[in-house]
Coordinates of C-alpha atoms in Angstrom, one line a residue:
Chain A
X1 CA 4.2 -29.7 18.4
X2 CA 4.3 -27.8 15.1
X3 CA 5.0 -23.8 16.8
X4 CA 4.9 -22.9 12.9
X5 CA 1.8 -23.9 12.3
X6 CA 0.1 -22.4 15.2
X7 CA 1.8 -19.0 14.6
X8 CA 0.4 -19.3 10.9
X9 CA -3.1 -20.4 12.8
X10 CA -3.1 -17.3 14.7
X11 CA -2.1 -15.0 11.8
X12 CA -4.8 -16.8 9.9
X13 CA -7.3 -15.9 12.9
X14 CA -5.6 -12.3 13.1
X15 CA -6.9 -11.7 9.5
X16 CA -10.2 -13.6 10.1
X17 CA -11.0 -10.9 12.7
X18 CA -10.3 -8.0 10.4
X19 CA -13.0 -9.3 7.5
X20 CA -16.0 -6.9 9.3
X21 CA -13.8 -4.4 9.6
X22 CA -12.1 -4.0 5.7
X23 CA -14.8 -2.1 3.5
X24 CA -16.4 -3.8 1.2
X25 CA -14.8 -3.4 -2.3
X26 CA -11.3 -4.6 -0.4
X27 CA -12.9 -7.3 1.8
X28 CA -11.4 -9.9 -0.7
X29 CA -8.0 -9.0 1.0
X30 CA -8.2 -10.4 4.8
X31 CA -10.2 -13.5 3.3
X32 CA -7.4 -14.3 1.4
X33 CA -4.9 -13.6 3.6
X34 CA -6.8 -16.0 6.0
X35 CA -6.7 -18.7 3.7
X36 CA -3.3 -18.9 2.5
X37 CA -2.4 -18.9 6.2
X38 CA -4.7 -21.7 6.9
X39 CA -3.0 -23.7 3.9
X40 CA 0.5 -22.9 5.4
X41 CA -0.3 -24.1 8.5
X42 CA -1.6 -27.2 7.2
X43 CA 1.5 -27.4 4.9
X44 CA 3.6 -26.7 7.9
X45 CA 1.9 -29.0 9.9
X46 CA 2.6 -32.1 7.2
X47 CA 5.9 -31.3 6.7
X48 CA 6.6 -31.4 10.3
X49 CA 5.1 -34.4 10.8
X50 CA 6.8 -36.1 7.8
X51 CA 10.3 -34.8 9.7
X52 CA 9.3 -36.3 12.9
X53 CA 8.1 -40.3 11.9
Chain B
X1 CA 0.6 36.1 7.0
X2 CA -1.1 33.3 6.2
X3 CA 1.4 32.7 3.4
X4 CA 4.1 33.2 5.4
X5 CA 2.7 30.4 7.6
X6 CA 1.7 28.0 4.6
X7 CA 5.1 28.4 3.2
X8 CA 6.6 27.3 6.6
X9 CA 4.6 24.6 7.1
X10 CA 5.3 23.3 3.7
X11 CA 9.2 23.6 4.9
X12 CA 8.4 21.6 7.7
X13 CA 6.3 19.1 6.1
X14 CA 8.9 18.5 3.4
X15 CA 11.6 18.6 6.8
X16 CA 9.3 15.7 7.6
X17 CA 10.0 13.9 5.0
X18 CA 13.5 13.9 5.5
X19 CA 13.3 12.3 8.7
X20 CA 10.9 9.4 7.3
X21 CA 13.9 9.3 4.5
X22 CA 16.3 8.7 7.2
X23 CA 14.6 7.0 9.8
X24 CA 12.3 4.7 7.3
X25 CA 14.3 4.6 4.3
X26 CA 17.1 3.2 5.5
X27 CA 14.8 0.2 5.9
X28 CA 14.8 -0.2 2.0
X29 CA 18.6 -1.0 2.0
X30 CA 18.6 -3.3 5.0
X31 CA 18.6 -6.5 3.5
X32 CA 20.6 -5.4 0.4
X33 CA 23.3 -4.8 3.2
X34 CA 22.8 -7.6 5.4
X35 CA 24.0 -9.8 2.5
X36 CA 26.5 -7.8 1.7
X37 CA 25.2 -7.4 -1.9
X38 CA 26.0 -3.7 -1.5
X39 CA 27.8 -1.5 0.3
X40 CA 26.0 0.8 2.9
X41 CA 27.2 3.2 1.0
X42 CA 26.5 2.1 -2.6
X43 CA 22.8 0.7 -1.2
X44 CA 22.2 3.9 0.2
X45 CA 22.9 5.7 -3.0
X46 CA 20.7 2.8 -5.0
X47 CA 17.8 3.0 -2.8
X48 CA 17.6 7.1 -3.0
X49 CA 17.6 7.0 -6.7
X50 CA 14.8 4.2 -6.7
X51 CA 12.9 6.5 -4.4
X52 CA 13.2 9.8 -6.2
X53 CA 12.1 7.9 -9.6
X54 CA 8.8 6.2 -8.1
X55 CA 6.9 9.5 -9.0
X56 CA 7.3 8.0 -12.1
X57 CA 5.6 5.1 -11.8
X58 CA 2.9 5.1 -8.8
X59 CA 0.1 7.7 -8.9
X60 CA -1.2 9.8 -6.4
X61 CA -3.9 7.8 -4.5
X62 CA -2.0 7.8 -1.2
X63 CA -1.5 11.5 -1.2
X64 CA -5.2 11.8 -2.0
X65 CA -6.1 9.6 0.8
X66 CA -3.9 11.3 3.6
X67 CA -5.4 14.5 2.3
X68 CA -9.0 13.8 2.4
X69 CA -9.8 10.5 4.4
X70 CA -8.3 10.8 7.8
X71 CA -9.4 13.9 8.9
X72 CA -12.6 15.7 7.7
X73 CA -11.3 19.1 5.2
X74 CA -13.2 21.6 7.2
X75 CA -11.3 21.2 10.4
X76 CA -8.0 20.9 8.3
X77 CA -6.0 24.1 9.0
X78 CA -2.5 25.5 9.0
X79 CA -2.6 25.2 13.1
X80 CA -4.2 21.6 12.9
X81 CA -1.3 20.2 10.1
X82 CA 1.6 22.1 12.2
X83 CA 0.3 20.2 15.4
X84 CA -0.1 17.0 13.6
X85 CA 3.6 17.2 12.2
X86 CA 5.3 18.2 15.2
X87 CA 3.4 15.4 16.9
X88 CA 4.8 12.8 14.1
X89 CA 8.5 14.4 13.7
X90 CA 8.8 14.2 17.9
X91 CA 7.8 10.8 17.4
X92 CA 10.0 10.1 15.0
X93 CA 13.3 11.6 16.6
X94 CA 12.4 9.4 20.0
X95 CA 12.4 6.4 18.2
X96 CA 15.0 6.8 15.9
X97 CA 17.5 8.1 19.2
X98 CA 16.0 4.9 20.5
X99 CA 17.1 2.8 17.4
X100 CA 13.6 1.3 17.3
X101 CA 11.6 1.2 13.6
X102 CA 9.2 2.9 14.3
X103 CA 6.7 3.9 11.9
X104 CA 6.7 7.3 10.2
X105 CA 3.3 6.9 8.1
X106 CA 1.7 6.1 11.7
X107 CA 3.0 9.2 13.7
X108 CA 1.9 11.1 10.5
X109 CA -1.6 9.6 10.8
X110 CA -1.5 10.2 14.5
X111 CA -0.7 13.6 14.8
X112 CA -3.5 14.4 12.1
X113 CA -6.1 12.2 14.3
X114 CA -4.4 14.0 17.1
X115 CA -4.1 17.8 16.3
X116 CA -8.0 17.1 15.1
X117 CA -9.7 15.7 17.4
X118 CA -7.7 18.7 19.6
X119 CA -9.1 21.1 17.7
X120 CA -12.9 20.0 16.8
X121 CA -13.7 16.7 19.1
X122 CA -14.0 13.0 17.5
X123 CA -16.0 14.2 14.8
X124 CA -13.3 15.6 13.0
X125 CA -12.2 12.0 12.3
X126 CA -13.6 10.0 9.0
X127 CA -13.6 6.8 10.4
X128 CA -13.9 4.4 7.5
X129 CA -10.4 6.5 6.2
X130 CA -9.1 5.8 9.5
X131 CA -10.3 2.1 9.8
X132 CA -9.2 1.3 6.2
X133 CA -6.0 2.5 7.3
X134 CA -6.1 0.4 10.7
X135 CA -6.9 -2.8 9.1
X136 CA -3.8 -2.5 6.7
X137 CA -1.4 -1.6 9.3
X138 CA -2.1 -5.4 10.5
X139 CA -2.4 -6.7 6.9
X140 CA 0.5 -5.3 5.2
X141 CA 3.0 -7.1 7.3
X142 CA 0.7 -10.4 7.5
X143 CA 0.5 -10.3 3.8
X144 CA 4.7 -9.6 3.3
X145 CA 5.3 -12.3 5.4
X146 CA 2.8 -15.1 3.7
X147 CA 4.2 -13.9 0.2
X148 CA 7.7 -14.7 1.5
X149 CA 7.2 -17.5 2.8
X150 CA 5.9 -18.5 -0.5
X151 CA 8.7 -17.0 -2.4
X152 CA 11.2 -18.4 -0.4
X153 CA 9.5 -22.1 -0.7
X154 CA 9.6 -21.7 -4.4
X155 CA 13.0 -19.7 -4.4
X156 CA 14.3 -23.4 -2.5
X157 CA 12.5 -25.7 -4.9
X158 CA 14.3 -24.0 -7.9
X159 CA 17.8 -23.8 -6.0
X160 CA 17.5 -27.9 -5.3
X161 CA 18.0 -28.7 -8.9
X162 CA 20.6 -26.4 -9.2
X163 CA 24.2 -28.0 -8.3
X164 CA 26.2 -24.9 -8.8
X165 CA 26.3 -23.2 -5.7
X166 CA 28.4 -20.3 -6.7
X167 CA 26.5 -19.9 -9.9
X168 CA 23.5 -19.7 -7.8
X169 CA 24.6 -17.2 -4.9
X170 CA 25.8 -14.9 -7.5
X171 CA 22.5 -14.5 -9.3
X172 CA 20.8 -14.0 -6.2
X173 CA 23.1 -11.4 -5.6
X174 CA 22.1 -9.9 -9.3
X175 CA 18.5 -10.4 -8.3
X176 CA 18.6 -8.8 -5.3
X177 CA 19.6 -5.7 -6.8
X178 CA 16.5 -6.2 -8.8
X179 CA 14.5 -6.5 -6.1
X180 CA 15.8 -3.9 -3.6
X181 CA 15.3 -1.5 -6.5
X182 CA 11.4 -2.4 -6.7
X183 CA 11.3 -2.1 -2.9
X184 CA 12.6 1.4 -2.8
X185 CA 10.5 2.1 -5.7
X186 CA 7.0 0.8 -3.7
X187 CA 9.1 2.8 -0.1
X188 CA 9.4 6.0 -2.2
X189 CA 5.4 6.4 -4.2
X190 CA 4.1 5.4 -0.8
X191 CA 6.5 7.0 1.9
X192 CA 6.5 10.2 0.0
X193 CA 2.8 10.2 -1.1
X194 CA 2.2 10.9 2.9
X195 CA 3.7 14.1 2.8
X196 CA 2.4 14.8 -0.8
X197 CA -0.7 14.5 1.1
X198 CA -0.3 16.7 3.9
X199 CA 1.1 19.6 1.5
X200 CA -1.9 18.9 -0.6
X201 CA -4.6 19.4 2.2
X202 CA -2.8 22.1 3.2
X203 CA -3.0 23.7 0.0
X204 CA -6.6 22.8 -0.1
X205 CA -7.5 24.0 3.4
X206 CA -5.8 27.5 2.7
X207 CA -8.4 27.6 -0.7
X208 CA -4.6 27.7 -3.0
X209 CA -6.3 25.0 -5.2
X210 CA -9.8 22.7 -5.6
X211 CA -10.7 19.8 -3.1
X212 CA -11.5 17.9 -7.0
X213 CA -7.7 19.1 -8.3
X214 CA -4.4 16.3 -8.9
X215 CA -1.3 16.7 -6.5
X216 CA 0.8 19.9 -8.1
X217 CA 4.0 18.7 -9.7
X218 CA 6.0 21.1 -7.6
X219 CA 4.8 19.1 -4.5
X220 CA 5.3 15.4 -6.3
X221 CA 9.0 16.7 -6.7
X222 CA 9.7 18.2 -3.6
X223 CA 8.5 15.1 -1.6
X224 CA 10.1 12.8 -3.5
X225 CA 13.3 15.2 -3.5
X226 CA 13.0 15.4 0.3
X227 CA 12.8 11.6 0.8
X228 CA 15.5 10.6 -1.5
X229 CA 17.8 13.4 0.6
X230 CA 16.6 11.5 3.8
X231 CA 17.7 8.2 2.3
X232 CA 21.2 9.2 1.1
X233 CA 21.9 10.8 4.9
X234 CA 21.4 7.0 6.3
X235 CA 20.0 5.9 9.6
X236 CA 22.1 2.9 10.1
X237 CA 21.0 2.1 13.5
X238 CA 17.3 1.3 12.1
X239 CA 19.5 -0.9 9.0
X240 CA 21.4 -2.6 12.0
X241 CA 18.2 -3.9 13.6
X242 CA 16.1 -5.0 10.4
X243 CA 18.9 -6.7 8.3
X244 CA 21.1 -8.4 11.3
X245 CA 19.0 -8.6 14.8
X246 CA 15.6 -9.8 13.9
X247 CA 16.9 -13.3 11.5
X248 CA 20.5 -13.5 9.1
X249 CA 19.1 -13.2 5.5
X250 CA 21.2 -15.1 2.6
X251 CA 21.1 -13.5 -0.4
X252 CA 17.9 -15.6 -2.2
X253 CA 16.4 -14.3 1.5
X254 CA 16.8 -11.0 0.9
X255 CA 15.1 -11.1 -2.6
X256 CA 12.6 -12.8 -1.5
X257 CA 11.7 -10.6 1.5
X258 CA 12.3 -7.5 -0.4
X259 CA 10.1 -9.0 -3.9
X260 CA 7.5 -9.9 -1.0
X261 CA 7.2 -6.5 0.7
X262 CA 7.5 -4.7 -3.1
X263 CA 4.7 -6.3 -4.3
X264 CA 2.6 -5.5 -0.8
X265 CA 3.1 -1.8 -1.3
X266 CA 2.8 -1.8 -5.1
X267 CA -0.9 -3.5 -4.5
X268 CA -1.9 -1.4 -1.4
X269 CA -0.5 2.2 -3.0
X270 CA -2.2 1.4 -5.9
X271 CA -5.3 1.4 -4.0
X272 CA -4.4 4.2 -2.0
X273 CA -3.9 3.2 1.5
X274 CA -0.8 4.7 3.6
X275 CA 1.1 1.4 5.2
X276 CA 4.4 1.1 7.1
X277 CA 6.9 0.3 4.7
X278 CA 8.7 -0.6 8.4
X279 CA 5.9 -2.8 9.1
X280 CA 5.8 -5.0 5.6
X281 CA 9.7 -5.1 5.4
X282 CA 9.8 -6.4 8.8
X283 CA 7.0 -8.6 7.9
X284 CA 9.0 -9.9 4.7
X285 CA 11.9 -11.2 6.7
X286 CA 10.4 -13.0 9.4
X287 CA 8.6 -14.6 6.4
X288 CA 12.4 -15.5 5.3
X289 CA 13.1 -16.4 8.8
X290 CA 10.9 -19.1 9.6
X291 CA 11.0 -21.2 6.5
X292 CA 13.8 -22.9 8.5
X293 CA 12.7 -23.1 11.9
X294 CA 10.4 -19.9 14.3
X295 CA 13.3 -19.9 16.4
X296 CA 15.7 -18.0 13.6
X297 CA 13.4 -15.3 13.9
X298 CA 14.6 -13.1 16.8
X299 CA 11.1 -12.6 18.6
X300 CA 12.8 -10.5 21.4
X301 CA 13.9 -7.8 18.6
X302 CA 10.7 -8.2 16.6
X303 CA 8.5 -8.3 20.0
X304 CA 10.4 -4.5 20.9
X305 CA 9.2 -3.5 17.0
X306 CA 6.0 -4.8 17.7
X307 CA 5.5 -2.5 20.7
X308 CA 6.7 0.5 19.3
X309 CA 4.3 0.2 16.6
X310 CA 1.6 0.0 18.9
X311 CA 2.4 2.9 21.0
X312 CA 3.2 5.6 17.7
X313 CA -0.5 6.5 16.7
X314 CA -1.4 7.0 20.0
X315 CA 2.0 8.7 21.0
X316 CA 2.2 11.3 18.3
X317 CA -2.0 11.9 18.5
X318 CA -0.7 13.0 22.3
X319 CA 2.0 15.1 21.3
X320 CA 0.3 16.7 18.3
X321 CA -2.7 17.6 20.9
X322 CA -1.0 19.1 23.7
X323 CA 1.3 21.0 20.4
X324 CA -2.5 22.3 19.4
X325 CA -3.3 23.2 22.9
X326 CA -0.4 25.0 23.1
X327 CA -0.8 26.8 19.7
X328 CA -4.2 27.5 20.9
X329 CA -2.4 29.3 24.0
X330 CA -0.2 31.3 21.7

């Protein structure tokens, strides 16, 4: 089990959950922030499972 | 009178900033020590010039956001920005006796929220201010520990073609001069800007200058003065727990935490929103931390971080109340 990638997961979830709350010109900021945590968790995830085959 | 009470309130808020200088700031030369690129000494002295200089640099959004988007102008008053500071600097002295890193930009919020809601109810809160502020305080460090990561990722990609090992620590030692420099820079135009702020709305409350007016001069230099005079009296305890308890930094760690958190408070001062420095810092090097493996980052130390940050808005809005109440007595 990749623990990296979950932590990433939930930080990607962490700023998922604070998209209604940023105002609107700035909204741009948690969606990215979501995103690049969802690609580092699956970047995590690959090189983790390269390291364990 | 009044005067007389603006004038001490000014002292105090600028006595304010000292203690964010020497509980927070210390924060700026944690890594730079932890690798032993500097001195504490010689960081200390590095990190204070950086911070007196930022003026330079950053405008004033953050001071005009503490000023006018936490707490509504008409219930600002010299009674309300006393309670609100006592509430932050009792804060403050708690956490750094404790040797926690607590955040100074969110006892300062939470006195203000405190001291006004004491004095005029919820409504004297602007909530969108208040929320904008909320959702950074969980972005910033998110955001300094993605651009870390990154960082480091790339950092490791260049280092792997480079055979020279020596060659290689010794300009990440050069760079990390660089890059503790920015961070102070990004610590002192926001850290500062807080109490720019404060002295500002003061001003503004007591009818000394325009709601529509800039910061004065006097008050850029004077916060930035009292910031930089916090910095160069230390707080090693706070230094002790960032750079060496919560993961060991290497030298390309430390730039990349310190480039990481830079850039975070560059973007977020430049669009005026008051963050923990603490928080993004703190945020930068677990970044560092867990491009090897989540256990080199000490969750137990980062976990106690984590909680005092949680209890300081709430903390110093309690203390700055029951300060109003009892001003309110007097």
């Amino acid at each position: 089990m990749d623990r990296r990638a979950i932590f990433f997961l939930g930080a990607a979830a962490a700023a998922a959950l604070l998209i209604p709350a940023t105002e609107e010109g700035l909204r741009w900021v948690p969606i990215w922030v979501a995103v690049i945590y969802v690609v580092l968790a699956v970047a995590s995830w690959l090189d983790w499972r390269s390291s364990h085959r | 009178m009044e005067n007389l009470a603006l004038v001490a309130v000014v002292a105090i808020a600028l006595a304010f900033d000292f203690t964010n200088g020497f509980h927070d700031a210390a924060n700026s030369i944690a890594t730079v020590v932890a690798t032993r690129v500097l001195t504490p000494r010689l960081a200390v002295v590095w990190a204070a010039a950086f911070n007196f200089i930022a003026f330079l640099i950053l405008k004033t959004h953050v001071a005009a956001a503490i000023a006018k988007d936490v707490v509504h102008s008409d219930v600002l008053s010299i009674g309300v920005v006393f309670a609100g500071l006592l509430g932050a600097i009792a804060w403050n002295l708690v956490t750094y006796y404790l040797g926690l890193p607590s955040s100074s930009s969110h006892a300062l919020v939470g006195g203000m929220v405190g001291a006004g809601v004491a004095k005029a109810g919820l409504s004297a809160v602007i909530s969108d201010g208040l929320s904008k502020i909320a959702v950074f305080i969980v972005l910033s460090p998110l955001i300094g520990l993605a651009l870390a990561f990154i960082f480091m990722v790339v950092i490791l990609q260049i280092s792997a073609r480079v055979h020279n090992v020596e060659l290689l620590n010794r300009g990440f030692r050069k760079l990390q001069l660089v890059s503790a420099a920015a961070y102070s820079l990004g610590h002192g135009g926001n850290d500062a800007q807080k109490t720019m702020g404060l002295i500002f709305a003061l001003l503004i409350a007591t009818h000394k200058i325009s709601a529509n007016a800039g910061v004065p001069l006097w008050v850029v230099l004077a916060a930035h003065t009292a910031i930089a005079a916090g910095t160069l009296t230390g707080g090693w305890r706070v230094v002790h727990t960032l750079g060496s308890r919560i993961t060991r930094l290497q030298p390309h760690g430390g730039v990349a935490a310190e480039s990481a958190a830079a850039a975070t408070i560059f973007f977020v001062t430049a669009h005026g929103i008051p963050v923990s420095t603490t928080h993004t810092i703190t945020g930068s090097i677990v970044g560092v931390g867990s491009i090897q493996r989540l256990s080199a980052v000490r969750w137990g130390v980062a976990g106690r971080v984590v909680w005092a940050w949680i209890l300081t808005i709430p903390g110093a809005a309690l203390v700055a109340a029951a300060s109003y109440g009892l001003l309110k007595v007097f």
